[in-house]
Amino acid sequence: MMGRTIVIDPGRCIGCQACVSACRECDSHRGKSMIHLDYLDQGGSVASSPTVCMHCEDPVAPCAQVCPAEAILVTPDGVVHDADKSRCIGCGNCVNACPMGVPKIDLEAKLQFKCNLCYDRTSYGLAPMCATVCPTGSIFYGTLEELRAERPGVEVASTFDFDGSIISTGVAMVVPKGRPDQPLPGGAGEHARVTGSPQPAGHLEPSADNVLGEPL
Amino acid sequence: MRPVIVGIVTALVLCAAIFLGSRGLHNFDSALAPYAIASVFLAFGIAYRYMVWISSPGARRLFRKGWGAALSWQNLRRTPTALPRMIATYLGFQKFLGARSRSRWAAHQLIFWGCLLAAAITFPLTWGWFTFTANTGAGPQYTMNIWGFGVVKFDALSVLGWLLFHGLDLAAVLVIAGATYFLIRRMRDREASTGQRFGYDLVPLLALIIISVTGLLLTFSSVFLHGGGYEFLAVLHMAAVVLTLLYLPFGKFFHIAQRPAAVGMQLFKYTGHGEIRQCRNCGEPIDTTAYVDNLRATMRDLKLDFDSLAEVCPRCKRLRRGQAYRTTVKPGF
Ligand code: HEM
Ligand code: SF4
Ligand code: SF4
């Protein structure tokens, strides 16, 4: 994990959408939210969980590795940036290779967009928008020491297991005290539990028009 | 090694074309030699950089699929207009930029057409492919020759004559307008300035502006100053152009060579027989089947062996990871 980074505790998330609204307000991508907030078990419980880019370290940024246009830059500070606007061709490789489900694509503008750890803020020492507004501390920004000063003894993990493939990330997640030092489940393979939650925006027909952008 | 060889071959082909097109250097203007030499290095640089680029798994696979779709007989018969139409809307008019913002589209169009016009005039001139001969002593009747063959006769005082001699001034005005807009945007708009780097983002705009301004000053000097300062300006202009051509393959300008991949990509998806891969979990469409298979192969090339996840939609990936956390890490939060 990085020095100053985001630490997520889904157990604290109350699903209030403050992070989504704050992200959408950001000057560098006005009107679009880069953070995802998912209701994990709609109709069953109120559990919800925010997802930012995890800034994968090893293997480094799978999204950038599969990009055919060399559009995703990883800076030495470990931040995996959003796509370069003159290079990204909107192919969707990064969207579907990302194991965390982070990048999105604007098919009309042929442009990917994703969380860049609020580079406009964090490169000046400010906390990201989402961490600034989160009322419960579900999204924390700082070093591990700063986190422990607020929550004594808290433990975090920053590796994930995707059915045998281990990915270590720059962003960390809170784990219960005393949990053995092992990767978090990525939700692939045996741990996967099929959820029946309906798509919030309604089901899309599996027609070419829905994945090609314009029918040409 | 291969990129270097392809680069050298490309540069040699250009040298041969210059030699032949200028009738064995007979029409070659030695005053323009630095430009011509820079263009040979440019040919090397682009070919070299292109080969390096398409040697990464993602680009290599897309390169093959894209050209396969573009050159397939079957596609040509089924949708004969698809390729030319996409070349016009994606590469020529950059329609997709309008979806980002109308002013960015307009500014880019100014730069694009300005540079295209300038390149169409200057490259053939520096290679000795275009020459002008006076029909009667001192004009105003001229003939424009391409590769030594007379092509058009025109009057220097006509509209065509004005355009031929002032095309570069027009190009400079277009480029200055577009590049200035982008430069201001880079200073004012956080969408553009976030993470911007001087060498990558600002140098290209400054280079375009410097080339265009010094070019316009050359005209200004010859029309209004009787050539005052011309020599100095000519050296300045030449230095700016030569450095920019050498930089072109290695910075932001390389997108000129990379962007056509968007056409290949779209054509490859478009001609995928309408077969769509749906999310294994929820059935939402992910992308065309051929495209997802191509991505999975790319991931395996890169030893990203969680490639089967590419068949789960992004939202279900998040839901499943969240559920796994809820069931095995912090039960029932
Ligand atoms: C003569 C050829 C071209 C030149 C000189 C040129 C120049 C530039 C420059 C200087 C920028 C940077 C603008 C900024 O500072 O943000 C840019 C951006 C861009 N160019 Fe080009 N370009 C050319 C051709 C093309 C072509 C053929 C395409 C594609 C179809 C293209 C697509 C783009 C895109 C998508 C951007 C990003 C614009 C944005 O989102 O704001 N360019 N170009
Ligand atoms: S979480 Fe996804 S988008 Fe972020 S670095 Fe990893 S692969 Fe890329
Ligand atoms: S959508 Fe853009 S950033 Fe993502 S892989 Fe394709 S070209 Fe790269």
Coordinates of C-alpha atoms and ligand atoms in Angstrom, one line a residue:
Chain A
M1 CA 0.0 0.0 0.0
M2 CA 1.1 3.6 -0.6
G3 CA 2.2 6.0 2.2
R4 CA -0.8 8.3 2.3
T5 CA -3.7 6.4 0.8
I6 CA -7.4 5.7 1.0
V7 CA -8.5 3.0 3.5
I8 CA -12.0 1.7 3.1
D9 CA -14.2 0.2 5.8
P10 CA -17.4 -1.1 4.2
G11 CA -18.7 -1.9 7.6
R12 CA -19.0 1.8 8.3
C13 CA -20.8 2.7 5.1
I14 CA -24.3 3.8 5.5
G15 CA -25.0 4.2 1.8
C16 CA -25.7 8.0 2.0
Q17 CA -24.2 8.8 -1.4
A18 CA -22.2 11.8 0.0
C19 CA -19.0 10.5 -1.7
V20 CA -20.8 10.1 -5.0
S21 CA -22.1 13.6 -4.9
A22 CA -18.8 15.1 -3.8
C23 CA -17.0 13.2 -6.5
R24 CA -19.4 14.4 -9.1
E25 CA -18.8 18.0 -8.0
C26 CA -15.1 17.9 -8.6
D27 CA -13.8 20.5 -11.1
S28 CA -11.7 18.0 -13.0
H29 CA -14.6 15.9 -14.2
R30 CA -17.7 17.9 -13.6
G31 CA -21.0 16.0 -13.5
K32 CA -19.5 12.5 -13.5
S33 CA -18.9 10.4 -10.4
M34 CA -15.8 8.2 -10.5
I35 CA -16.7 6.5 -7.2
H36 CA -19.1 3.6 -7.2
L37 CA -21.5 3.0 -4.3
D38 CA -23.2 -0.4 -4.4
Y39 CA -26.0 -1.8 -2.4
L40 CA -24.7 -5.3 -1.9
D41 CA -27.9 -7.2 -1.0
Q42 CA -30.9 -5.1 -2.1
G43 CA -34.1 -6.2 -0.5
G44 CA -32.1 -8.3 2.0
S45 CA -30.1 -5.8 4.1
V46 CA -28.9 -2.3 4.0
A47 CA -25.2 -3.3 3.4
S48 CA -23.5 -1.0 1.0
S49 CA -19.9 -0.5 -0.1
P50 CA -18.0 2.3 -1.9
T51 CA -15.4 1.4 -4.5
V52 CA -12.6 3.6 -5.6
C53 CA -9.7 2.7 -7.9
M54 CA -7.5 0.4 -5.8
H55 CA -4.3 1.5 -7.6
C56 CA -3.0 -2.0 -8.1
E57 CA 0.7 -2.4 -7.4
D58 CA 1.5 -6.0 -8.1
P59 CA 0.7 -6.9 -10.8
V60 CA 0.9 -3.2 -11.5
A61 CA -2.3 -1.7 -12.9
P62 CA -3.8 -4.4 -15.1
C63 CA -5.9 -1.7 -16.7
A64 CA -2.8 0.0 -18.0
Q65 CA -1.2 -3.2 -19.1
V66 CA -4.1 -4.2 -21.4
C67 CA -4.6 -0.7 -22.8
P68 CA -3.8 -0.9 -26.5
A69 CA -3.2 2.9 -26.7
E70 CA -0.7 3.4 -23.9
A71 CA -3.3 5.8 -22.4
I72 CA -3.1 5.0 -18.7
L73 CA -0.1 6.5 -16.9
V74 CA 1.2 5.2 -13.5
T75 CA 3.2 7.9 -11.8
P76 CA 6.1 7.0 -9.4
D77 CA 3.9 7.8 -6.4
G78 CA 1.8 4.7 -7.3
V79 CA -1.2 6.6 -8.6
V80 CA -2.9 5.0 -11.6
H81 CA -4.2 7.9 -13.7
D82 CA -7.3 8.2 -15.7
A83 CA -6.9 7.8 -19.5
D84 CA -4.9 10.4 -21.5
K85 CA -7.5 12.2 -23.5
S86 CA -5.6 12.3 -26.7
R87 CA -4.8 8.6 -26.7
C88 CA -7.7 6.7 -25.2
I89 CA -9.7 5.2 -28.1
G90 CA -12.6 4.0 -25.8
C91 CA -12.0 0.4 -26.5
G92 CA -13.1 -0.9 -23.1
N93 CA -10.2 -3.2 -22.4
C94 CA -9.4 -1.5 -19.1
V95 CA -13.1 -1.6 -18.1
N96 CA -13.3 -5.4 -18.5
A97 CA -9.8 -6.3 -17.4
C98 CA -10.0 -4.4 -14.1
P99 CA -10.8 -7.1 -11.5
M100 CA -12.4 -4.5 -9.2
G101 CA -14.9 -3.1 -11.6
V102 CA -13.6 0.5 -11.5
P103 CA -13.2 2.2 -14.9
K104 CA -16.2 3.4 -16.9
I105 CA -16.4 4.4 -20.5
D106 CA -18.2 7.2 -22.4
L107 CA -18.9 5.5 -25.7
E108 CA -19.9 8.6 -27.5
A109 CA -16.8 10.6 -26.4
K110 CA -14.6 7.5 -26.8
L111 CA -13.1 8.2 -23.5
Q112 CA -12.5 6.1 -20.3
F113 CA -12.8 7.7 -17.0
K114 CA -11.9 6.5 -13.6
C115 CA -10.8 7.5 -10.1
N116 CA -7.3 9.0 -10.0
L117 CA -7.2 9.4 -6.2
C118 CA -8.2 13.1 -6.8
Y119 CA -4.8 13.9 -8.2
D120 CA -5.7 17.5 -8.4
R121 CA -6.1 17.5 -4.6
T122 CA -3.8 14.8 -3.3
S123 CA -0.8 16.1 -5.2
Y124 CA -1.2 19.3 -3.2
G125 CA -1.6 17.4 0.1
L126 CA -5.4 17.6 0.4
A127 CA -7.6 14.6 1.0
P128 CA -9.7 13.3 -1.9
M129 CA -13.3 14.6 -2.2
C130 CA -14.9 11.3 -1.1
A131 CA -12.8 10.9 2.1
T132 CA -13.4 14.6 2.9
V133 CA -17.2 14.3 3.0
C134 CA -17.7 10.7 4.2
P135 CA -19.6 11.2 7.5
T136 CA -18.8 7.8 9.0
G137 CA -15.1 7.4 8.2
S138 CA -15.9 4.5 5.8
I139 CA -13.5 6.2 3.4
F140 CA -10.4 7.4 5.3
Y141 CA -7.4 9.2 3.7
G142 CA -4.0 9.3 5.4
T143 CA -1.1 7.1 6.5
L144 CA -1.6 4.0 8.6
E145 CA -0.2 5.8 11.6
E146 CA -2.8 8.6 11.2
L147 CA -5.5 5.9 10.9
R148 CA -4.3 4.2 14.1
A149 CA -4.2 7.5 16.0
E150 CA -7.9 7.7 15.3
R151 CA -8.8 4.1 15.6
P152 CA -6.3 2.4 17.9
G153 CA -5.2 -1.1 16.9
V154 CA -7.1 -1.1 13.7
E155 CA -5.8 -3.6 11.1
V156 CA -5.8 -3.3 7.3
A157 CA -5.2 -5.5 4.3
S158 CA -4.1 -4.6 0.8
T159 CA -4.0 -7.9 -1.0
F160 CA -6.8 -9.6 -2.8
D161 CA -7.3 -13.2 -4.0
F162 CA -9.0 -13.6 -7.3
D163 CA -9.4 -17.4 -7.5
G164 CA -5.7 -18.0 -7.0
S165 CA -4.4 -14.7 -8.5
I166 CA -3.1 -12.4 -5.9
I167 CA -3.2 -8.7 -6.4
S168 CA -1.7 -6.2 -4.0
T169 CA -3.1 -2.7 -4.1
G170 CA -2.2 0.8 -3.1
V171 CA -5.6 1.3 -1.5
A172 CA -6.3 -0.7 1.7
M173 CA -9.3 -2.1 3.4
V174 CA -10.0 -2.4 7.1
V175 CA -10.2 -6.0 8.4
P176 CA -11.3 -7.3 11.8
K177 CA -8.7 -7.4 14.6
G178 CA -6.9 -10.7 14.8
R179 CA -7.8 -11.7 11.3
P180 CA -4.9 -13.8 10.0
D181 CA -2.7 -12.1 7.6
Q182 CA -4.2 -13.3 4.4
P183 CA -5.5 -11.8 1.2
L184 CA -9.1 -10.5 1.0
P185 CA -11.5 -12.5 -1.1
G186 CA -11.8 -10.9 -4.6
G187 CA -15.2 -12.5 -5.2
A188 CA -14.2 -14.8 -8.0
G189 CA -14.5 -18.5 -7.8
E190 CA -15.6 -20.3 -4.7
H191 CA -16.4 -17.2 -2.6
A192 CA -18.6 -15.7 -5.3
R193 CA -22.1 -15.5 -4.2
V194 CA -24.5 -14.7 -7.0
T195 CA -26.5 -11.7 -6.0
G196 CA -29.9 -11.1 -7.6
S197 CA -29.9 -7.3 -7.2
P198 CA -31.6 -5.7 -10.2
Q199 CA -29.5 -3.3 -12.2
P200 CA -30.3 0.2 -10.8
A201 CA -30.6 1.7 -14.3
G202 CA -32.7 -1.2 -15.7
H203 CA -31.6 -4.1 -17.8
L204 CA -30.0 -3.4 -21.2
E205 CA -30.8 -5.6 -24.1
P206 CA -27.9 -7.6 -25.3
S207 CA -27.8 -5.9 -28.7
A208 CA -24.8 -4.5 -30.5
D209 CA -26.2 -1.0 -30.1
N210 CA -25.7 -1.2 -26.4
V211 CA -22.0 -1.9 -26.5
L212 CA -20.8 -0.1 -29.7
G213 CA -22.0 3.4 -28.8
E214 CA -23.4 4.6 -32.0
P215 CA -24.7 2.0 -34.6
L216 CA -22.7 3.9 -37.2
Chain B
M1 CA 16.1 -4.6 -33.2
R2 CA 13.0 -4.9 -35.4
P3 CA 11.8 -1.4 -34.8
V4 CA 15.2 0.0 -35.7
I5 CA 15.2 -2.0 -39.0
V6 CA 11.7 -1.0 -39.9
G7 CA 12.6 2.6 -39.1
I8 CA 15.7 2.6 -41.3
V9 CA 13.8 0.9 -44.2
T10 CA 11.0 3.6 -43.9
A11 CA 13.6 6.4 -43.9
L12 CA 15.3 4.9 -47.0
V13 CA 12.0 4.6 -48.8
L14 CA 11.4 8.2 -48.2
C15 CA 14.9 9.1 -49.4
A16 CA 14.2 7.2 -52.6
A17 CA 10.9 8.9 -53.1
I18 CA 12.5 12.3 -52.6
F19 CA 15.2 11.4 -55.1
L20 CA 12.7 10.2 -57.8
G21 CA 10.1 12.9 -57.1
S22 CA 12.6 15.7 -57.5
R23 CA 13.9 14.2 -60.8
G24 CA 17.2 13.1 -59.4
L25 CA 17.4 16.1 -57.1
H26 CA 17.2 18.4 -60.1
N27 CA 14.2 20.2 -58.5
F28 CA 15.5 19.9 -55.0
D29 CA 15.8 23.3 -53.3
S30 CA 19.0 23.1 -51.2
A31 CA 17.9 26.0 -49.1
L32 CA 15.2 23.7 -47.7
A33 CA 17.5 20.8 -47.1
P34 CA 17.3 20.9 -43.3
Y35 CA 13.5 20.5 -43.5
A36 CA 13.9 17.5 -45.9
I37 CA 16.5 15.9 -43.7
A38 CA 14.3 16.4 -40.6
S39 CA 11.5 14.7 -42.5
V40 CA 13.7 11.7 -43.1
F41 CA 14.4 11.5 -39.4
L42 CA 10.7 11.9 -38.7
A43 CA 10.0 8.9 -41.0
F44 CA 12.5 6.9 -39.0
G45 CA 11.1 8.1 -35.7
I46 CA 7.4 7.3 -36.5
A47 CA 8.1 3.8 -37.9
Y48 CA 10.4 3.0 -34.9
R49 CA 8.0 4.3 -32.4
Y50 CA 5.0 2.6 -34.1
M51 CA 6.8 -0.8 -34.0
V52 CA 7.6 -0.4 -30.3
W53 CA 4.1 0.5 -29.6
I54 CA 2.5 -2.5 -31.4
S55 CA 4.9 -4.9 -29.7
S56 CA 2.9 -4.8 -26.5
P57 CA 0.3 -7.5 -26.3
G58 CA -2.8 -5.2 -26.2
A59 CA -1.8 -3.1 -29.1
R60 CA -0.5 -6.1 -31.2
R61 CA -3.7 -8.0 -30.9
L62 CA -5.8 -5.0 -31.7
F63 CA -3.5 -4.1 -34.6
R64 CA -4.1 -7.5 -36.2
K65 CA -7.8 -7.6 -35.5
G66 CA -8.3 -4.0 -36.7
W67 CA -6.5 -4.5 -40.0
G68 CA -8.1 -7.9 -40.4
A69 CA -11.5 -6.2 -40.1
A70 CA -10.5 -3.3 -42.4
L71 CA -9.1 -5.5 -45.1
S72 CA -11.6 -8.3 -45.0
W73 CA -13.4 -9.0 -48.3
Q74 CA -16.5 -10.2 -46.5
N75 CA -16.8 -6.9 -44.5
L76 CA -16.2 -4.9 -47.6
R77 CA -19.0 -6.6 -49.4
R78 CA -21.4 -6.5 -46.5
T79 CA -20.8 -2.9 -45.4
P80 CA -18.8 -1.2 -48.2
T81 CA -19.3 2.3 -46.7
A82 CA -18.3 1.5 -43.1
L83 CA -14.6 2.1 -43.5
P84 CA -14.6 5.3 -45.5
R85 CA -17.4 6.7 -43.4
M86 CA -15.5 6.0 -40.2
I87 CA -12.3 7.5 -41.6
A88 CA -14.2 10.7 -42.4
T89 CA -16.1 11.0 -39.1
Y90 CA -13.4 9.7 -36.7
L91 CA -10.2 10.8 -38.3
G92 CA -11.3 13.8 -40.4
F93 CA -14.0 15.5 -38.5
Q94 CA -13.4 13.9 -35.0
K95 CA -17.1 13.8 -34.3
F96 CA -16.5 12.1 -31.0
L97 CA -14.7 15.2 -29.7
G98 CA -18.0 17.1 -29.9
A99 CA -19.3 14.8 -27.1
R100 CA -16.5 16.1 -24.9
S101 CA -17.2 19.7 -25.6
R102 CA -18.1 21.7 -28.6
S103 CA -15.3 24.2 -28.2
R104 CA -12.6 21.5 -27.8
W105 CA -13.9 19.9 -31.0
A106 CA -13.7 23.3 -32.8
A107 CA -10.2 24.1 -31.5
H108 CA -9.0 20.7 -32.5
Q109 CA -10.5 21.0 -35.9
L110 CA -8.6 24.3 -36.4
I111 CA -5.3 22.6 -35.4
F112 CA -6.0 19.5 -37.5
W113 CA -6.9 21.2 -40.7
G114 CA -4.3 23.9 -40.2
C115 CA -1.5 21.3 -39.8
L116 CA -2.9 19.2 -42.6
L117 CA -2.9 22.2 -45.0
A118 CA 0.6 23.2 -43.9
A119 CA 1.9 19.7 -44.3
A120 CA 0.3 19.2 -47.7
I121 CA 2.1 22.4 -48.9
T122 CA 5.5 22.2 -47.2
F123 CA 6.4 18.5 -47.3
P124 CA 6.2 18.3 -51.1
L125 CA 8.0 21.6 -51.5
T126 CA 10.9 20.6 -49.3
W127 CA 11.1 17.3 -51.1
G128 CA 11.3 19.0 -54.4
W129 CA 8.1 17.5 -55.6
F130 CA 6.3 20.8 -56.2
T131 CA 7.9 23.5 -58.3
F132 CA 6.7 26.6 -59.9
T133 CA 7.8 27.9 -63.3
A134 CA 7.0 31.3 -64.7
N135 CA 5.3 31.1 -68.2
T136 CA 6.3 34.5 -69.3
G137 CA 9.5 36.1 -68.0
A138 CA 8.4 37.6 -64.7
G139 CA 4.8 36.3 -64.4
P140 CA 2.1 36.7 -63.3
Q141 CA 1.3 33.5 -65.2
Y142 CA 2.8 30.5 -63.5
T143 CA 2.6 26.7 -63.9
M144 CA 2.7 24.5 -60.9
N145 CA 4.5 21.2 -61.4
I146 CA 4.2 18.0 -59.5
W147 CA 7.1 15.6 -59.9
G148 CA 8.2 17.7 -62.8
F149 CA 4.9 17.5 -64.7
G150 CA 3.0 20.7 -65.3
V151 CA -0.3 20.3 -63.5
V152 CA -2.0 23.7 -63.2
K153 CA -1.5 27.0 -64.8
F154 CA -2.6 29.9 -62.8
D155 CA -2.4 33.7 -62.4
A156 CA -0.6 34.8 -59.3
L157 CA -3.2 37.5 -58.8
S158 CA -6.2 35.2 -58.9
V159 CA -7.9 33.6 -55.9
L160 CA -6.1 30.3 -56.6
G161 CA -2.8 32.0 -56.9
W162 CA -3.4 33.9 -53.6
L163 CA -4.3 30.6 -51.9
L164 CA -1.3 28.8 -53.3
F165 CA 1.1 31.5 -52.1
H166 CA -0.7 32.3 -48.8
G167 CA -1.9 28.8 -47.8
L168 CA 0.7 28.7 -45.1
D169 CA -0.4 32.0 -43.6
L170 CA -3.9 30.7 -43.5
A171 CA -2.8 27.5 -41.9
A172 CA -0.8 29.5 -39.3
V173 CA -3.9 31.5 -38.4
L174 CA -6.0 28.3 -37.9
V175 CA -3.3 26.7 -35.8
I176 CA -2.7 29.7 -33.6
A177 CA -6.4 30.0 -32.9
G178 CA -6.8 26.4 -31.9
A179 CA -3.6 26.0 -30.0
T180 CA -4.2 29.2 -28.0
Y181 CA -7.6 27.9 -27.0
F182 CA -6.0 24.7 -25.7
L183 CA -3.2 26.6 -24.0
I184 CA -5.7 28.8 -22.1
R185 CA -7.8 25.8 -21.2
R186 CA -4.6 24.2 -19.8
M187 CA -4.1 27.2 -17.6
R188 CA -7.7 27.7 -16.4
D189 CA -9.5 24.4 -16.5
R190 CA -8.8 21.7 -13.9
E191 CA -10.1 19.0 -16.2
A192 CA -7.1 19.7 -18.4
S193 CA -4.5 20.9 -15.9
T194 CA -4.8 18.0 -13.4
G195 CA -1.6 16.0 -13.7
Q196 CA -0.4 17.8 -16.8
R197 CA 3.3 17.7 -17.6
F198 CA 5.2 20.4 -19.2
G199 CA 7.0 18.2 -21.8
Y200 CA 4.0 16.2 -22.7
D201 CA 1.1 18.6 -22.5
L202 CA 2.5 22.1 -22.9
V203 CA 5.5 21.7 -25.3
P204 CA 3.3 20.5 -28.2
L205 CA 1.0 23.6 -27.9
L206 CA 4.0 26.0 -27.5
A207 CA 5.7 24.4 -30.5
L208 CA 2.7 24.8 -32.7
I209 CA 2.3 28.5 -31.7
I210 CA 6.0 29.2 -32.1
I211 CA 6.1 27.6 -35.6
S212 CA 3.0 29.5 -36.7
V213 CA 4.0 32.9 -35.3
T214 CA 7.5 32.8 -36.8
G215 CA 6.0 31.6 -40.1
L216 CA 3.6 34.5 -40.2
L217 CA 6.4 36.9 -39.3
L218 CA 8.3 35.7 -42.3
T219 CA 5.4 36.9 -44.5
F220 CA 5.1 40.1 -42.5
S221 CA 8.8 40.7 -43.0
S222 CA 8.7 40.2 -46.8
V223 CA 5.5 42.1 -47.4
F224 CA 5.9 45.1 -45.0
L225 CA 9.6 45.3 -44.0
H226 CA 11.1 44.6 -47.4
G227 CA 12.7 41.5 -46.0
G228 CA 14.0 43.1 -42.8
G229 CA 15.0 40.4 -40.3
Y230 CA 14.1 37.7 -42.7
E231 CA 17.3 35.7 -42.4
F232 CA 17.0 35.6 -38.6
L233 CA 13.4 34.7 -38.7
A234 CA 14.0 32.0 -41.2
V235 CA 16.6 30.4 -39.0
L236 CA 14.3 30.6 -36.0
H237 CA 11.4 29.1 -37.9
M238 CA 13.5 26.3 -39.3
A239 CA 14.9 25.5 -35.9
A240 CA 11.4 25.3 -34.4
V241 CA 10.1 23.1 -37.2
V242 CA 13.0 20.7 -37.2
L243 CA 12.9 20.3 -33.4
T244 CA 9.1 19.7 -33.5
L245 CA 9.4 17.1 -36.3
L246 CA 12.1 15.3 -34.3
Y247 CA 9.9 15.4 -31.1
L248 CA 6.8 14.3 -32.9
P249 CA 7.0 10.5 -32.5
F250 CA 7.9 10.7 -28.9
G251 CA 5.3 13.0 -27.3
K252 CA 1.7 13.9 -27.5
F253 CA 1.8 14.3 -31.2
F254 CA 2.3 10.6 -31.6
H255 CA -1.5 10.3 -31.2
I256 CA -1.7 11.3 -34.9
A257 CA -0.2 7.9 -35.7
Q258 CA -2.1 6.1 -32.9
R259 CA -5.6 7.4 -33.4
P260 CA -6.4 5.4 -36.5
A261 CA -6.4 2.4 -34.1
A262 CA -9.8 3.7 -33.0
V263 CA -11.2 3.0 -36.5
G264 CA -9.7 -0.5 -36.4
M265 CA -11.1 -1.2 -33.0
Q266 CA -14.6 0.0 -33.9
L267 CA -14.6 -1.8 -37.1
F268 CA -13.5 -5.0 -35.4
K269 CA -16.4 -4.6 -32.9
Y270 CA -18.8 -3.5 -35.5
T271 CA -18.2 -6.5 -37.8
G272 CA -18.5 -9.0 -34.9
H273 CA -21.7 -10.5 -36.4
G274 CA -23.7 -8.8 -33.7
E275 CA -22.8 -11.5 -31.2
I276 CA -22.7 -10.1 -27.7
R277 CA -21.1 -11.5 -24.5
Q278 CA -23.4 -11.1 -21.5
C279 CA -22.4 -10.9 -17.9
R280 CA -22.2 -14.4 -16.4
N281 CA -23.9 -13.2 -13.3
C282 CA -26.6 -10.8 -14.3
G283 CA -26.9 -11.0 -18.1
E284 CA -26.0 -7.3 -18.8
P285 CA -24.2 -7.0 -22.2
I286 CA -20.5 -6.6 -21.8
D287 CA -19.1 -6.2 -25.3
T288 CA -19.0 -8.2 -28.5
T289 CA -18.0 -11.8 -28.1
A290 CA -15.0 -11.5 -30.4
Y291 CA -13.8 -8.5 -28.4
V292 CA -14.1 -10.1 -25.0
D293 CA -12.2 -13.2 -26.3
N294 CA -9.5 -10.9 -27.7
L295 CA -9.2 -9.2 -24.3
R296 CA -9.0 -12.5 -22.5
A297 CA -6.2 -13.6 -24.8
T298 CA -4.4 -10.3 -24.2
M299 CA -4.7 -10.8 -20.4
R300 CA -3.3 -14.3 -20.7
D301 CA -0.3 -12.9 -22.8
L302 CA 0.3 -10.6 -19.8
K303 CA 0.0 -13.4 -17.2
L304 CA -3.0 -11.7 -15.8
D305 CA -4.6 -15.0 -15.1
F306 CA -7.9 -13.7 -13.7
D307 CA -9.0 -13.3 -17.3
S308 CA -12.3 -15.2 -16.8
L309 CA -13.5 -12.2 -14.7
A310 CA -13.7 -10.3 -18.0
E311 CA -17.0 -12.1 -18.5
V312 CA -18.5 -10.6 -15.4
C313 CA -19.8 -7.0 -15.6
P314 CA -18.1 -4.3 -13.5
R315 CA -21.0 -3.9 -11.2
C316 CA -21.2 -7.7 -10.5
K317 CA -17.5 -7.7 -9.8
R318 CA -18.0 -5.1 -7.2
L319 CA -21.1 -6.8 -5.7
R320 CA -19.4 -10.2 -5.5
R321 CA -16.3 -8.7 -3.9
G322 CA -18.5 -6.9 -1.4
Q323 CA -20.5 -10.0 -0.7
A324 CA -17.4 -12.0 -0.2
Y325 CA -16.1 -9.4 2.3
R326 CA -19.5 -9.5 4.1
T327 CA -19.6 -13.3 4.3
T328 CA -16.0 -14.2 5.1
V329 CA -14.2 -11.1 6.4
K330 CA -16.6 -9.2 8.5
P331 CA -19.7 -11.4 8.6
G332 CA -23.0 -9.6 8.3
F333 CA -21.9 -6.0 8.8
Ligands
HEM1 C1 -2.3 17.1 -37.9 C2 -2.7 16.4 -37.0 C3 -3.0 16.6 -35.6 C4 -2.4 17.6 -34.7 C5 -1.4 18.6 -35.0 C6 -3.0 17.4 -33.4 C7 -2.7 18.1 -32.3 C8 -3.3 18.0 -31.1 C9 -2.9 18.7 -29.9 C10 -1.9 19.7 -29.8 C11 -3.7 18.2 -28.9 C12 -3.6 18.7 -27.4 C13 -4.7 19.6 -27.0 C14 -4.6 19.8 -25.5 O1 -3.6 20.5 -25.1 O2 -5.4 19.3 -24.7 C15 -4.6 17.2 -29.4 C16 -5.5 16.6 -28.7 C17 -6.3 15.5 -29.2 N1 -6.3 15.0 -30.5 FE1 -5.1 15.7 -32.0 N2 -4.0 16.4 -33.5 C18 -4.0 15.9 -34.8 C19 -4.7 14.9 -35.3 C20 -5.6 14.2 -34.6 C21 -6.5 13.1 -35.2 C22 -6.5 12.6 -36.6 C23 -7.2 12.7 -34.1 C24 -8.3 11.6 -34.1 C25 -9.1 11.2 -34.7 C26 -6.9 13.4 -32.9 C27 -7.5 13.3 -31.7 C28 -7.2 14.0 -30.6 C29 -7.9 13.9 -29.3 C30 -9.0 12.9 -29.0 C31 -7.3 14.9 -28.5 C32 -7.8 15.1 -27.0 C33 -8.7 16.3 -27.1 C34 -9.5 16.6 -25.8 O3 -10.1 15.6 -25.3 O4 -9.5 17.7 -25.3 N3 -5.9 14.3 -33.3 N4 -4.3 17.1 -30.7
SF4_2 S1 -8.4 -1.2 -9.5 FE1 -8.8 -1.4 -11.7 S2 -8.6 0.7 -12.5 FE2 -7.6 0.7 -10.5 S3 -5.5 0.2 -10.9 FE3 -6.5 -1.7 -10.5 S4 -7.0 -2.5 -12.5 FE4 -6.6 -0.3 -12.8
SF4_3 S1 -10.7 2.4 -23.0 FE1 -9.0 3.9 -23.3 S2 -7.8 3.7 -21.5 FE2 -9.2 1.9 -21.5 S3 -7.9 0.3 -22.5 FE3 -9.1 1.3 -24.1 S4 -7.8 2.9 -24.9 FE4 -6.9 2.3 -22.9

